[in-house]
Coordinates of C-alpha atoms in Angstrom, one line a residue:
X4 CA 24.9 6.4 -5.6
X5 CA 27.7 7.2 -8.3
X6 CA 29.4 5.3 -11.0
X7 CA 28.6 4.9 -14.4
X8 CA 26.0 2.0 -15.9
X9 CA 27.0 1.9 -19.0
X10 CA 28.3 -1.8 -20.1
X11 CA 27.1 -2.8 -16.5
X12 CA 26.1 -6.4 -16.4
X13 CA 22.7 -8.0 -14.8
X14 CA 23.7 -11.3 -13.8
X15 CA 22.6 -14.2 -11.5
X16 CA 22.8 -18.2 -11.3
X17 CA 20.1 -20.0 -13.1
X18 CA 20.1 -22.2 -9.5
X19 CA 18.8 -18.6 -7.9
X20 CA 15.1 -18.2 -9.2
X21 CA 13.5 -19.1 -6.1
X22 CA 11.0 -16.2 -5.1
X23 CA 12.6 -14.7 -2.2
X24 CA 16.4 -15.4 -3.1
X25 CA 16.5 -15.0 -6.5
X26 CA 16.3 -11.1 -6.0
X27 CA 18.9 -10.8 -3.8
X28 CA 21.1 -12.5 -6.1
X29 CA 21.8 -9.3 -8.5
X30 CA 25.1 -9.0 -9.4
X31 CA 26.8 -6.1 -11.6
X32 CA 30.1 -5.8 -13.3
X33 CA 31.7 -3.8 -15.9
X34 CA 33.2 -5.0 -19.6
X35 CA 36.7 -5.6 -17.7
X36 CA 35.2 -8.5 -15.1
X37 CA 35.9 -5.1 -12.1
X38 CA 32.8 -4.8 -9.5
X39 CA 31.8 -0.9 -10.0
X40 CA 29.8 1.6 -8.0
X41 CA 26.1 0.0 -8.0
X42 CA 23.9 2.7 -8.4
X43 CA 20.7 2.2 -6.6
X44 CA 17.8 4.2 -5.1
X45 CA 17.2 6.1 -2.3
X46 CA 16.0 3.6 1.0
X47 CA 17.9 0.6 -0.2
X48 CA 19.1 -1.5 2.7
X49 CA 21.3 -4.1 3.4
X50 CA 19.5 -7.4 2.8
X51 CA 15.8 -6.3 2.6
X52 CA 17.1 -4.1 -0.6
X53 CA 13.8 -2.2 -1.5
X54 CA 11.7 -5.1 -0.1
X55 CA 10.5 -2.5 2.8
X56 CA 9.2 0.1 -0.1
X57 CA 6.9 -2.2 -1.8
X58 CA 5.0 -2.8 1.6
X59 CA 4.1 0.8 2.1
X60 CA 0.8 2.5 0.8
X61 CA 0.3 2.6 -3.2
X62 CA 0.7 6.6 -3.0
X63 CA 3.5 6.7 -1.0
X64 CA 5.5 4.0 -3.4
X65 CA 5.1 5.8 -6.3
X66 CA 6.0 8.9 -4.6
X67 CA 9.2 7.2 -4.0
X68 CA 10.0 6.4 -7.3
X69 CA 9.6 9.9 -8.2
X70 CA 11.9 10.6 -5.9
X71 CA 14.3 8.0 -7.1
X72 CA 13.7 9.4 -10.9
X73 CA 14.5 13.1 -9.6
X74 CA 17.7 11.4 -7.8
X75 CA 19.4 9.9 -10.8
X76 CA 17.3 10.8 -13.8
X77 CA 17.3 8.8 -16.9
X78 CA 20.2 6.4 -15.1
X79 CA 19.7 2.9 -15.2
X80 CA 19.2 1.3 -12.0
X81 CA 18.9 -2.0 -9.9
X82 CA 15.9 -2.6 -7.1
X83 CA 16.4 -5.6 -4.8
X84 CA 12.4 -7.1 -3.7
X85 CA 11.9 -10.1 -2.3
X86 CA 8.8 -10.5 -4.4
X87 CA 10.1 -9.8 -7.5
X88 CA 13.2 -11.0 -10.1
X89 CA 16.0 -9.3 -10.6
X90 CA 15.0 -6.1 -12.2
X91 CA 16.3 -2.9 -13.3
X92 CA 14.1 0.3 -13.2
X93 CA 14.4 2.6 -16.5
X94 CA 13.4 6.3 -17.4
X95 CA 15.5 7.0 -20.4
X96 CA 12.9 7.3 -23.3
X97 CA 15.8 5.1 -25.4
X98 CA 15.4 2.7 -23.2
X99 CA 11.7 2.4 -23.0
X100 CA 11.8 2.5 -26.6
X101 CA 14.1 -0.7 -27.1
X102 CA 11.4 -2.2 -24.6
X103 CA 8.3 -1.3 -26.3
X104 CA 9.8 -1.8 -29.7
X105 CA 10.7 -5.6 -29.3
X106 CA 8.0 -7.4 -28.1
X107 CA 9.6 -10.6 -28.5
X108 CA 11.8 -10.0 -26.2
X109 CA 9.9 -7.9 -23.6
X110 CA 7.3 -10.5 -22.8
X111 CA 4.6 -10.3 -19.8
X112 CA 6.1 -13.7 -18.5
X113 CA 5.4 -16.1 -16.1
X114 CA 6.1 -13.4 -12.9
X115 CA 3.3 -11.5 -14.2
X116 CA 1.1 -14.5 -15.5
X117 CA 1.5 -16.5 -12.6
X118 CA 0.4 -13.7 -10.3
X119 CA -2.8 -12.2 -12.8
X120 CA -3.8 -15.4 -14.0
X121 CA -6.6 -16.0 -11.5
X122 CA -8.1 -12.4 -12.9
X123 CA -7.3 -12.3 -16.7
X124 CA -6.8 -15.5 -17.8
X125 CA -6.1 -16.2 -20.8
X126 CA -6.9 -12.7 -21.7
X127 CA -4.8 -9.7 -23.9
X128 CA -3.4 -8.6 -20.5
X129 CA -1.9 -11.6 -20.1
X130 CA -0.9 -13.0 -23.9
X131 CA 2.1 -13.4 -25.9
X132 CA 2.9 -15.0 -28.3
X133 CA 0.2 -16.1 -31.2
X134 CA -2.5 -15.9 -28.2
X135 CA -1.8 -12.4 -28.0
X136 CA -1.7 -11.3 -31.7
X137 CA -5.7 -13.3 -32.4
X138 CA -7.0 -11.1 -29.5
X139 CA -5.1 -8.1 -30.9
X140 CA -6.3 -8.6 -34.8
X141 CA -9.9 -8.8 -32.9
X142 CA -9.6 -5.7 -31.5
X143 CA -8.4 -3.7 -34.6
X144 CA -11.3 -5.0 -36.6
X145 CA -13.4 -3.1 -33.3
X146 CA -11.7 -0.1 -32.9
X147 CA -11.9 0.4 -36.8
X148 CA -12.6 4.6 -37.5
X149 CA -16.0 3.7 -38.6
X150 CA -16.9 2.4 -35.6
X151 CA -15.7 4.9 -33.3
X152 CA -17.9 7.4 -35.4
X153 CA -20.6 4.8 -34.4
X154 CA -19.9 4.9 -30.6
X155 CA -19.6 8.8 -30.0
X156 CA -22.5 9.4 -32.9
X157 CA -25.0 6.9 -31.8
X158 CA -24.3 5.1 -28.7
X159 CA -22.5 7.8 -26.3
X160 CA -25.4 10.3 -26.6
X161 CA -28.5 8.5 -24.9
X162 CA -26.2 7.1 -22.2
X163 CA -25.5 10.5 -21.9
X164 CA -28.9 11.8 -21.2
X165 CA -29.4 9.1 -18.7
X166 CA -26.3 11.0 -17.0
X167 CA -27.5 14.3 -16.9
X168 CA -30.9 12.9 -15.7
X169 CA -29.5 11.3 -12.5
X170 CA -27.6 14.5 -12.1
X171 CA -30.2 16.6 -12.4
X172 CA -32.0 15.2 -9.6
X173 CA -28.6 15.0 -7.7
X174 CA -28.8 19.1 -7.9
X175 CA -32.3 19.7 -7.6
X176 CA -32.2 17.8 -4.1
X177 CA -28.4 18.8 -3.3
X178 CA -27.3 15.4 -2.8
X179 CA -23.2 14.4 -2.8
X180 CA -23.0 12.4 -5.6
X181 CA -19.5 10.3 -6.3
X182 CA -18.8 11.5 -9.7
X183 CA -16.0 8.5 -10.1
X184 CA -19.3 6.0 -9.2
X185 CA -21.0 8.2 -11.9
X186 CA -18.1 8.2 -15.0
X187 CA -18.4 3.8 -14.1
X188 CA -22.0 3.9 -14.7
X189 CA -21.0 5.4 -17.9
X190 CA -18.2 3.6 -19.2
X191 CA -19.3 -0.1 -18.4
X192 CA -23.2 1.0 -20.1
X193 CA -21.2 2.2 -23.2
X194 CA -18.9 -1.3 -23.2
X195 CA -21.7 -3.2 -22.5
X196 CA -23.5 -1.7 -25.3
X197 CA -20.4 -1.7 -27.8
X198 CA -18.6 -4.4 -27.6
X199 CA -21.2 -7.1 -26.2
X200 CA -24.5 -5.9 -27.1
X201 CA -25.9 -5.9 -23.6
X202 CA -27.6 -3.6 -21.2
X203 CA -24.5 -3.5 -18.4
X204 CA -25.1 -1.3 -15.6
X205 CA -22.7 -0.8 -13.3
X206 CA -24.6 -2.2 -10.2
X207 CA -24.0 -5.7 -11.5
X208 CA -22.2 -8.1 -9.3
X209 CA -19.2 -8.3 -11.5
X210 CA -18.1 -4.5 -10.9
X211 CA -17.8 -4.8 -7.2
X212 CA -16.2 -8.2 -7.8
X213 CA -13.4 -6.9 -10.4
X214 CA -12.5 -4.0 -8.4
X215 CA -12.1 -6.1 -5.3
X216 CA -9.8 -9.0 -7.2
X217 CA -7.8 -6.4 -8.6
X218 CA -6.5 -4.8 -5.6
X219 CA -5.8 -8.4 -4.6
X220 CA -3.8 -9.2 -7.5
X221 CA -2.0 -5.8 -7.6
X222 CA -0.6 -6.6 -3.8
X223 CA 0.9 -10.4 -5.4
X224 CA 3.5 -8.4 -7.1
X225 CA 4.8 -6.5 -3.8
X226 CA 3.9 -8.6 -1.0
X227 CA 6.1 -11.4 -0.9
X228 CA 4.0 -13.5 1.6
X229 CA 1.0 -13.2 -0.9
X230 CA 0.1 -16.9 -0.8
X231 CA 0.8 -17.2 2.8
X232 CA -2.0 -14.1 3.2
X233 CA -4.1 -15.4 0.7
X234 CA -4.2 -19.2 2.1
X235 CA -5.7 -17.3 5.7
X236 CA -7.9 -14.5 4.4
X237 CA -8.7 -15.6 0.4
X238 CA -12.2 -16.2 0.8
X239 CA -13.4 -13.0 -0.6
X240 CA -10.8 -13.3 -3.5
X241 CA -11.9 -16.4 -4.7
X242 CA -15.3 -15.3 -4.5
X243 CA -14.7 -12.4 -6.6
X244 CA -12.4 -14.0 -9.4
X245 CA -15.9 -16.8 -9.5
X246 CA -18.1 -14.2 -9.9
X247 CA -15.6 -12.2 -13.0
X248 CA -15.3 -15.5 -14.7
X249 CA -19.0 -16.2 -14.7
X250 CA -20.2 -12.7 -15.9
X251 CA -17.4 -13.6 -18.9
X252 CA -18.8 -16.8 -19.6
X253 CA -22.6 -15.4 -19.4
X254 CA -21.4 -12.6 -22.1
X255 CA -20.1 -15.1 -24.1
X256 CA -23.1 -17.5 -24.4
X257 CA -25.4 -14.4 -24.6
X258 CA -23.6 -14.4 -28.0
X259 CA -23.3 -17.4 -28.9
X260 CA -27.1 -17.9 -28.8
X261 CA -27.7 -14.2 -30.5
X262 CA -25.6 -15.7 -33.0
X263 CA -27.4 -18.7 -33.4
X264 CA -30.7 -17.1 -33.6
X265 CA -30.4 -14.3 -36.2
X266 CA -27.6 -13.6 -39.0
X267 CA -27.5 -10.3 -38.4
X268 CA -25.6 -9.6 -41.5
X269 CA -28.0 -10.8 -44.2
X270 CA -31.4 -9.6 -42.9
X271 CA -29.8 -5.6 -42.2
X272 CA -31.1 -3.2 -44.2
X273 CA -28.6 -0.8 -45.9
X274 CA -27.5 2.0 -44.1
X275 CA -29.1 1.0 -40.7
X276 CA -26.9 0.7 -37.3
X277 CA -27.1 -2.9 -35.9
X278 CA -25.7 -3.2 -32.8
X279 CA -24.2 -6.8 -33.8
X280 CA -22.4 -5.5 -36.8
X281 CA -18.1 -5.6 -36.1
X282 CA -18.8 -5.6 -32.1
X283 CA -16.1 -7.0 -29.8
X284 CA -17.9 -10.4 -28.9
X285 CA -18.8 -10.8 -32.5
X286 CA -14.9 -10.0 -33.9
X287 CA -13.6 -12.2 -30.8
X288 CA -16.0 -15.7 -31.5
X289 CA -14.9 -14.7 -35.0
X290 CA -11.1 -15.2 -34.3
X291 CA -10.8 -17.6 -31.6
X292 CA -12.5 -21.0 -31.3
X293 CA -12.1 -21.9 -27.9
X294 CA -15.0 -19.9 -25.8
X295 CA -13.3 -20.1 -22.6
X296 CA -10.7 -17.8 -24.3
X297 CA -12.5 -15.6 -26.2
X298 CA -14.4 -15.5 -21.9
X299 CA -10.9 -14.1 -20.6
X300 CA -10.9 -11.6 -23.3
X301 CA -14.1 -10.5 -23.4
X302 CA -13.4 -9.5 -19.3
X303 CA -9.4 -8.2 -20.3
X304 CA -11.4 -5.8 -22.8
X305 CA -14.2 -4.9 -20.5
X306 CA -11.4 -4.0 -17.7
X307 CA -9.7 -1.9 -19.9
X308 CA -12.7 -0.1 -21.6
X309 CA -14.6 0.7 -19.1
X310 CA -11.8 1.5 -15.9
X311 CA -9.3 3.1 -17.5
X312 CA -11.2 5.8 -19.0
X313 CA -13.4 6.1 -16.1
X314 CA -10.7 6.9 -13.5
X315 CA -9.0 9.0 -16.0
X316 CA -12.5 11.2 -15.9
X317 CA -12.6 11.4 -12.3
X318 CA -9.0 12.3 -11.9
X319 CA -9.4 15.3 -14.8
X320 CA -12.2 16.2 -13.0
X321 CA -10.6 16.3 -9.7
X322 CA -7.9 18.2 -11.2
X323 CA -10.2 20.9 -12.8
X324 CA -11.7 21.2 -9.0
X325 CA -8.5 21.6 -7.8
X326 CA -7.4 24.3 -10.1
X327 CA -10.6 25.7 -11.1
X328 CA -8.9 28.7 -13.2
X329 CA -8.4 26.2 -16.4
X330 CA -12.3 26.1 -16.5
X331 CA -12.6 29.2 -18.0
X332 CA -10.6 28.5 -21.1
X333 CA -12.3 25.3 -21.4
X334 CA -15.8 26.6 -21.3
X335 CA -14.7 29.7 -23.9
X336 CA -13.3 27.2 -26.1
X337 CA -16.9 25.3 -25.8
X338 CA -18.7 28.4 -26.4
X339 CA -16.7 29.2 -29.2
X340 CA -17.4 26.0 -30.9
X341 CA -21.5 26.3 -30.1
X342 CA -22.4 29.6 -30.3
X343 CA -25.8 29.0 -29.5
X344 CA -25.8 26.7 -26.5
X345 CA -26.7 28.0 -23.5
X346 CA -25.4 27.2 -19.7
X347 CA -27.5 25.0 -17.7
X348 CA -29.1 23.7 -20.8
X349 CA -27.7 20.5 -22.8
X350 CA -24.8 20.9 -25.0
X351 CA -26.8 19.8 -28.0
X352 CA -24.5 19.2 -31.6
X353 CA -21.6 17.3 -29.6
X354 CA -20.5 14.3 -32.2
X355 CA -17.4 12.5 -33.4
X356 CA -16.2 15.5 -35.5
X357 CA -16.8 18.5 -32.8
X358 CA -14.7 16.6 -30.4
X359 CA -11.6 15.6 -32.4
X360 CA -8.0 17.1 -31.2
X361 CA -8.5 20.3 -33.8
X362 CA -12.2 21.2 -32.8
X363 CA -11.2 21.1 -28.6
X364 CA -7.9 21.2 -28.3
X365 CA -7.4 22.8 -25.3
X366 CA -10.5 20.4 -23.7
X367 CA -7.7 17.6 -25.1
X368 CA -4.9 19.3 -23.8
X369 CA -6.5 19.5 -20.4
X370 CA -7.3 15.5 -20.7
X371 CA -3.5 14.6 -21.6
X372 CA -2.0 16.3 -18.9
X373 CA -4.2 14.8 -16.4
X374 CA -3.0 11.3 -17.8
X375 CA 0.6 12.8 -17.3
X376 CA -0.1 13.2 -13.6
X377 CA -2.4 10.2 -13.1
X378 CA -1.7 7.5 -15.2
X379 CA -4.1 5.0 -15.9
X380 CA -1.7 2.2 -15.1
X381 CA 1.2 3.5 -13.0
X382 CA 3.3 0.9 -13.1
X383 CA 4.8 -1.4 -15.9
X384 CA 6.9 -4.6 -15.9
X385 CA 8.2 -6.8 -18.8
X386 CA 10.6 -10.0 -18.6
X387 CA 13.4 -11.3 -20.8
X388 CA 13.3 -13.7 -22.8
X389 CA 16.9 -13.1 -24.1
X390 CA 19.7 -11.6 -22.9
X391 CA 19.7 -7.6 -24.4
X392 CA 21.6 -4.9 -24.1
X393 CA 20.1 -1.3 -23.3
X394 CA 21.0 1.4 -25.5
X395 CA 22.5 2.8 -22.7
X396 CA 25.1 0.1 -22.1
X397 CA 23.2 -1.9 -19.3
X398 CA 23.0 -5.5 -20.6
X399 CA 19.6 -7.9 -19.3
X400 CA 20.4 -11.8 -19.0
X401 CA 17.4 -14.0 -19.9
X402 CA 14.9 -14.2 -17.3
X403 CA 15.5 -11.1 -15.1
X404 CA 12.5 -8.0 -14.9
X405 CA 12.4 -4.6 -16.5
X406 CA 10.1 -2.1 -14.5
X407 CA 9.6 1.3 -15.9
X408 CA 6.9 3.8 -13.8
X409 CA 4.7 5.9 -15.7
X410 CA 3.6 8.0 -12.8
X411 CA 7.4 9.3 -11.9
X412 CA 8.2 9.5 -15.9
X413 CA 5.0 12.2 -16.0
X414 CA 6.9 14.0 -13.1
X415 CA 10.3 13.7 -15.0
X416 CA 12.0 17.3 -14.7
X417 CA 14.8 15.7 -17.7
X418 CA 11.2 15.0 -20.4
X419 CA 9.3 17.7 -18.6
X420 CA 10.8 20.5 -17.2
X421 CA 11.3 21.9 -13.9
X422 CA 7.5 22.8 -13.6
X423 CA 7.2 18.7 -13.9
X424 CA 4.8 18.1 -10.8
X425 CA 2.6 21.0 -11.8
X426 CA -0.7 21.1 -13.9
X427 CA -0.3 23.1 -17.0
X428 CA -2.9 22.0 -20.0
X429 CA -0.8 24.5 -22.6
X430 CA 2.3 22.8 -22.4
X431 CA -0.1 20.3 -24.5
X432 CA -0.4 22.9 -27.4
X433 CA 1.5 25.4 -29.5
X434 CA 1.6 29.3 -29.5
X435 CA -1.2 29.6 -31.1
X436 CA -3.3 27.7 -28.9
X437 CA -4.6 25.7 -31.7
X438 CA -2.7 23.1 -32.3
X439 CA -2.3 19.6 -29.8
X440 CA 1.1 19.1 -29.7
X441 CA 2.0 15.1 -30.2
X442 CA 5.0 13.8 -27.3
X443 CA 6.9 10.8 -27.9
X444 CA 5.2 7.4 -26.6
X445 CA 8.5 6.6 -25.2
X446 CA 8.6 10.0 -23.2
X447 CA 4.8 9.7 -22.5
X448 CA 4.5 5.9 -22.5
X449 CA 0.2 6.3 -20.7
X450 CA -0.3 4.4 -23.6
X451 CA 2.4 2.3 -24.7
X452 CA 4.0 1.8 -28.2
X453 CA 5.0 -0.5 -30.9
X454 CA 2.7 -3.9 -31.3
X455 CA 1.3 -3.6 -27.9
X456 CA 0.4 0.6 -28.4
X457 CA -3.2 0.6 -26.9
X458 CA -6.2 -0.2 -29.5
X459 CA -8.5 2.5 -27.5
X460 CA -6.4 4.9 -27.0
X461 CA -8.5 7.2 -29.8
X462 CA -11.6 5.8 -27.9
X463 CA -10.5 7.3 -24.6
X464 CA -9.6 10.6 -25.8
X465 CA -12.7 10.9 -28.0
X466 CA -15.2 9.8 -25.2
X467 CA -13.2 11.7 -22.5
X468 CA -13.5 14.8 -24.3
X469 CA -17.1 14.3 -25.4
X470 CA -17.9 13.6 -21.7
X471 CA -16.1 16.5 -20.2
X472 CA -17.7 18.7 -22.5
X473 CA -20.9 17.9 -22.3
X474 CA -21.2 18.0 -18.2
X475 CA -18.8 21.1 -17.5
X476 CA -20.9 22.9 -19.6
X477 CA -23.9 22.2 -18.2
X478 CA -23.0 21.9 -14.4
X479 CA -20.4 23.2 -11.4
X480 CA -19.6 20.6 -9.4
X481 CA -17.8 21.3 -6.0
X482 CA -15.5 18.9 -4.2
X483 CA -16.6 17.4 -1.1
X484 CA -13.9 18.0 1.7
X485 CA -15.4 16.9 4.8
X486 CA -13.9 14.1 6.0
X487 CA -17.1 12.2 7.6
X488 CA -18.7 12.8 4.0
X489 CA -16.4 11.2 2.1
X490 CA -14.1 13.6 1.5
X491 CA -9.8 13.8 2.2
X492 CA -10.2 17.0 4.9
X493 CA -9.2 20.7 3.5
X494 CA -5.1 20.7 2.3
X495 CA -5.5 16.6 1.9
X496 CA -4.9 15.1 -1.7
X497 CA -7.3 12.3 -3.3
X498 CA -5.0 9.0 -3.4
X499 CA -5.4 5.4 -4.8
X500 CA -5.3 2.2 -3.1
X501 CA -4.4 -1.4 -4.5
X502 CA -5.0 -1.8 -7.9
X503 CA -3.9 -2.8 -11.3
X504 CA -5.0 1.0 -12.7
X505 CA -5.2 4.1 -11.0
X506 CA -8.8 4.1 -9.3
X507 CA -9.6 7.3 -6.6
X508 CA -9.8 6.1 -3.3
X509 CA -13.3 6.3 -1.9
X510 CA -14.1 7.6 -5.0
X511 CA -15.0 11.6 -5.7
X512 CA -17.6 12.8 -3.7
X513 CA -19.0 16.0 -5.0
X514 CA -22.2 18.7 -5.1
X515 CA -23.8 19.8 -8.7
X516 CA -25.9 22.6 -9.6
X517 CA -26.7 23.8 -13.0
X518 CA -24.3 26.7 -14.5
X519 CA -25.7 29.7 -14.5
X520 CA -22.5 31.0 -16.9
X521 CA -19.3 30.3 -18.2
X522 CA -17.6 32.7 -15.6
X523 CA -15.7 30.5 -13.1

């Protein structure tokens, strides 16, 4: 595990880029032709490299990348897997930042395209290129401020209501409700009602169907014997890829024939909301003639939207259960912004403005360190297109993989400090308390940087705050432990299985009664 990286060299024969052999043929050497001292991470073994690793649970993976990144902090190093390319792991914010900052050369690639294609198509996921950048200009015109105003002043708040119903009923008869079933409902009614015009509850066939193909997909890019597995027990896989792809083709005509019916634009009277006006659909079929496309992105978006912001809920939930003290502060800071609300009553008066950064920080501060700890995609890889060199020194030949773990840089002691694995909301803001403090994307990459920096990332934090507001004013909820309930057993942690994002595993089971007051 010693030696230095810098000028090391990635190389391997262009004859070598068969699946299984092609990452065992990583070679490094220094500027001078010498063979140094390969650094490489804890668990590597002769032959089967890392390979073993990448079998084991999700959880216990990315716990051993945390390790690795406490082992040889922001140094450069090599992971042989049978199921991926040659690749290099990084942690060094420079490096994520040459990454993230040349898109040309960082490209998703054929590894990742060939493995997602089934699931996102043609989709932003999976674009480069020209593809990419007419799905992007889409999304800008969507995620425009005006329109966000729209979503948390108009849309959000009825969807809201239809929340606090179900849960009032869940506390009046003391049911266990899963609270990461109930943040899904949410998310995918507000897409639905967004970006496609549609009435798109959660219970529709697609949402079981995605969450079952991405778990598949996710295993592709660890499990060397994917297609052998697949070819015996696919069934249900290609069943639920059928059934995303027809509930994007479905939102698309739906569209088309709105479209064709009405233009919306003319017959609007001023100042009105129209539901058509600069949605997602509308932008996409705007940018993009082929409707088999603008289908893959229409689902790409959807995924995004609606699952990313929904796990992040559950987990800042499950993290405010976990360390109840941070409720207080949250619920003062509430109070302090509506003097006249009332626990156990709606939070009445909760819009676009009340829930920006300087109205709640501390509500925001509490949502950005659970994306720290739980990030909504744990797990990033890119593939050269050219060779590069690092600023570090480590030089990339065309073709090989750069992977770089969100989840272990959020528990980096070098970005964050020795207290890296614990749960502090203030490290988030400044002395005053006042003020959210900004970190560089490159140190907090949750949601990238540079051309592919997320489009929704002011979406998320808006609509996470807005939620979390709302409901932890209004109700205490109370994790569910037992085991034959749902829950993980008393001292066991919450994990996720399989995915592409960061979903809870068998969700968040948990009992709601009204608040009585903001004591905790």
């Amino acid at each position: 595990m010693q030696g230095s990286l810098n000028k090391t060299t990635f190389s391997y024969s262009a004859e070598r880029k068969t699946a299984t052999v092609r990452s065992l043929s990583l070679y490094k050497f220094t500027s001078d032709g010498t063979e140094p001292d390969i650094r490489r991470p804890p668990g590597t073994l002769p032959l089967a490299g890392n390979g073993l690793w990448f079998l084991k649970q999700r959880h216990q993976l990315l716990d051993w990348f945390v390790g690795a990144n406490h082992q040889v902090g922001f140094a450069t190093f090599e992971i042989s897997v049978p199921s991926l390319p040659p690749a290099v792991v990084i942690s060094d914010p420079r490096n994520v930042e040459h990454v993230l900052k040349n898109n040309d050369v960082f490209i998703k690639g054929n590894f990742f395209r060939s493995r997602s294609w089934d699931l996102f198509g043609n989709g932003i996921i999976n674009a480069d290129g020209e593809l990419w950048k007419v799905q992007r200009k889409a999304g800008l015109r969507f995620f425009s401020n005006a329109n966000l105003r729209r979503f948390i002043d108009i849309a959000l708040p009825p969807i809201l209501d239809d929340t606090e119903h179900s849960l009032n009923e869940a506390a009046r008869q003391n049911n266990i409700v899963d609270m990461q079933e109930v943040f899904i409902a949410l998310t995918t009614r507000l897409m639905g009602k967004i970006a496609y015009d549609m009435d798109m509850p959660a219970s529709l066939p697609f949402s079981k169907a995605f969450d079952l193909a991405s778990g598949a997909i996710e295993a592709r890019f660890h499990n060397p014997f994917w297609k052998i597995r697949e070819f015996i027990f696919g069934a249900a896989l290609r069943e639920a890829v059928f059934e995303v792809k027809r509930f994007g083709n479905n939102i698309v005509s739906s569209a088309v024939e709105k479209r064709a019916k009405s233009d919306v634009v003319e017959n609007q009277s001023v100042g009105a909301v129209n539901p058509l006006e600069d949605n997602l659909i509308n932008s996409l079929l705007d940018h993009i003639p082929d409707h088999h496309v603008v289908a893959d992105a229409a689902m790409n978006y959807l995924s995004a939207g609606r699952d990313t912001t929904a796990q992040s809920l559950t987990w800042t939930l499950y993290v405010l259960l976990r360390h109840p003290r941070y409720q207080k502060p949250l619920l003062e800071e509430i109070a302090k912004l509506f003097p006249l609300a009332s626990p156990s009553s709606s939070l009445e008066g909760v819009t676009f403005d009340t829930v920006l950064p300087n109205s709640l920080p501390y509500t925001h501060s509490i949502f950005t360190e659970t994306l720290r700890l739980y990030p909504p995609v744990p797990f990033e890889l890119k593939e050269c297109t050219a060779p590069t060199t690092f600023p570090d020194g480590t030089w990339m030949p065309e073709g090989s993989a750069v992977v770089w773990v969100p989840w272990a840089m959020g528990r980096s002691r070098q970005i964050w400090g020795e207290d890296s694995e614990q749960f502090r909301p203030e490290r988030w803001l400044d002395t005053s308390g006042s003020i959210v403090l900004q970190k560089s994307a490159f140190e907090f990459p949750v949601f990238n940087a540079g051309p592919r920096s997320c489009l929704g990332r002011k979406l998320a934090e808006l609509l996470a705050v807005a939620v979390l507001a709302r409901l932890m004013w209004k109700y205490e909820f109370s994790e569910v432990l037992e085991k034959d309930r749902g829950g993980c057993g008393v001292g066991g942690e919450r994990k996720s299985p399989n995915s592409l994002t960061l979903p809870m595993q068998g969700g968040l089971p948990a009992r709601v009664k009204l608040r009585d007051n903001i004591e905790t």
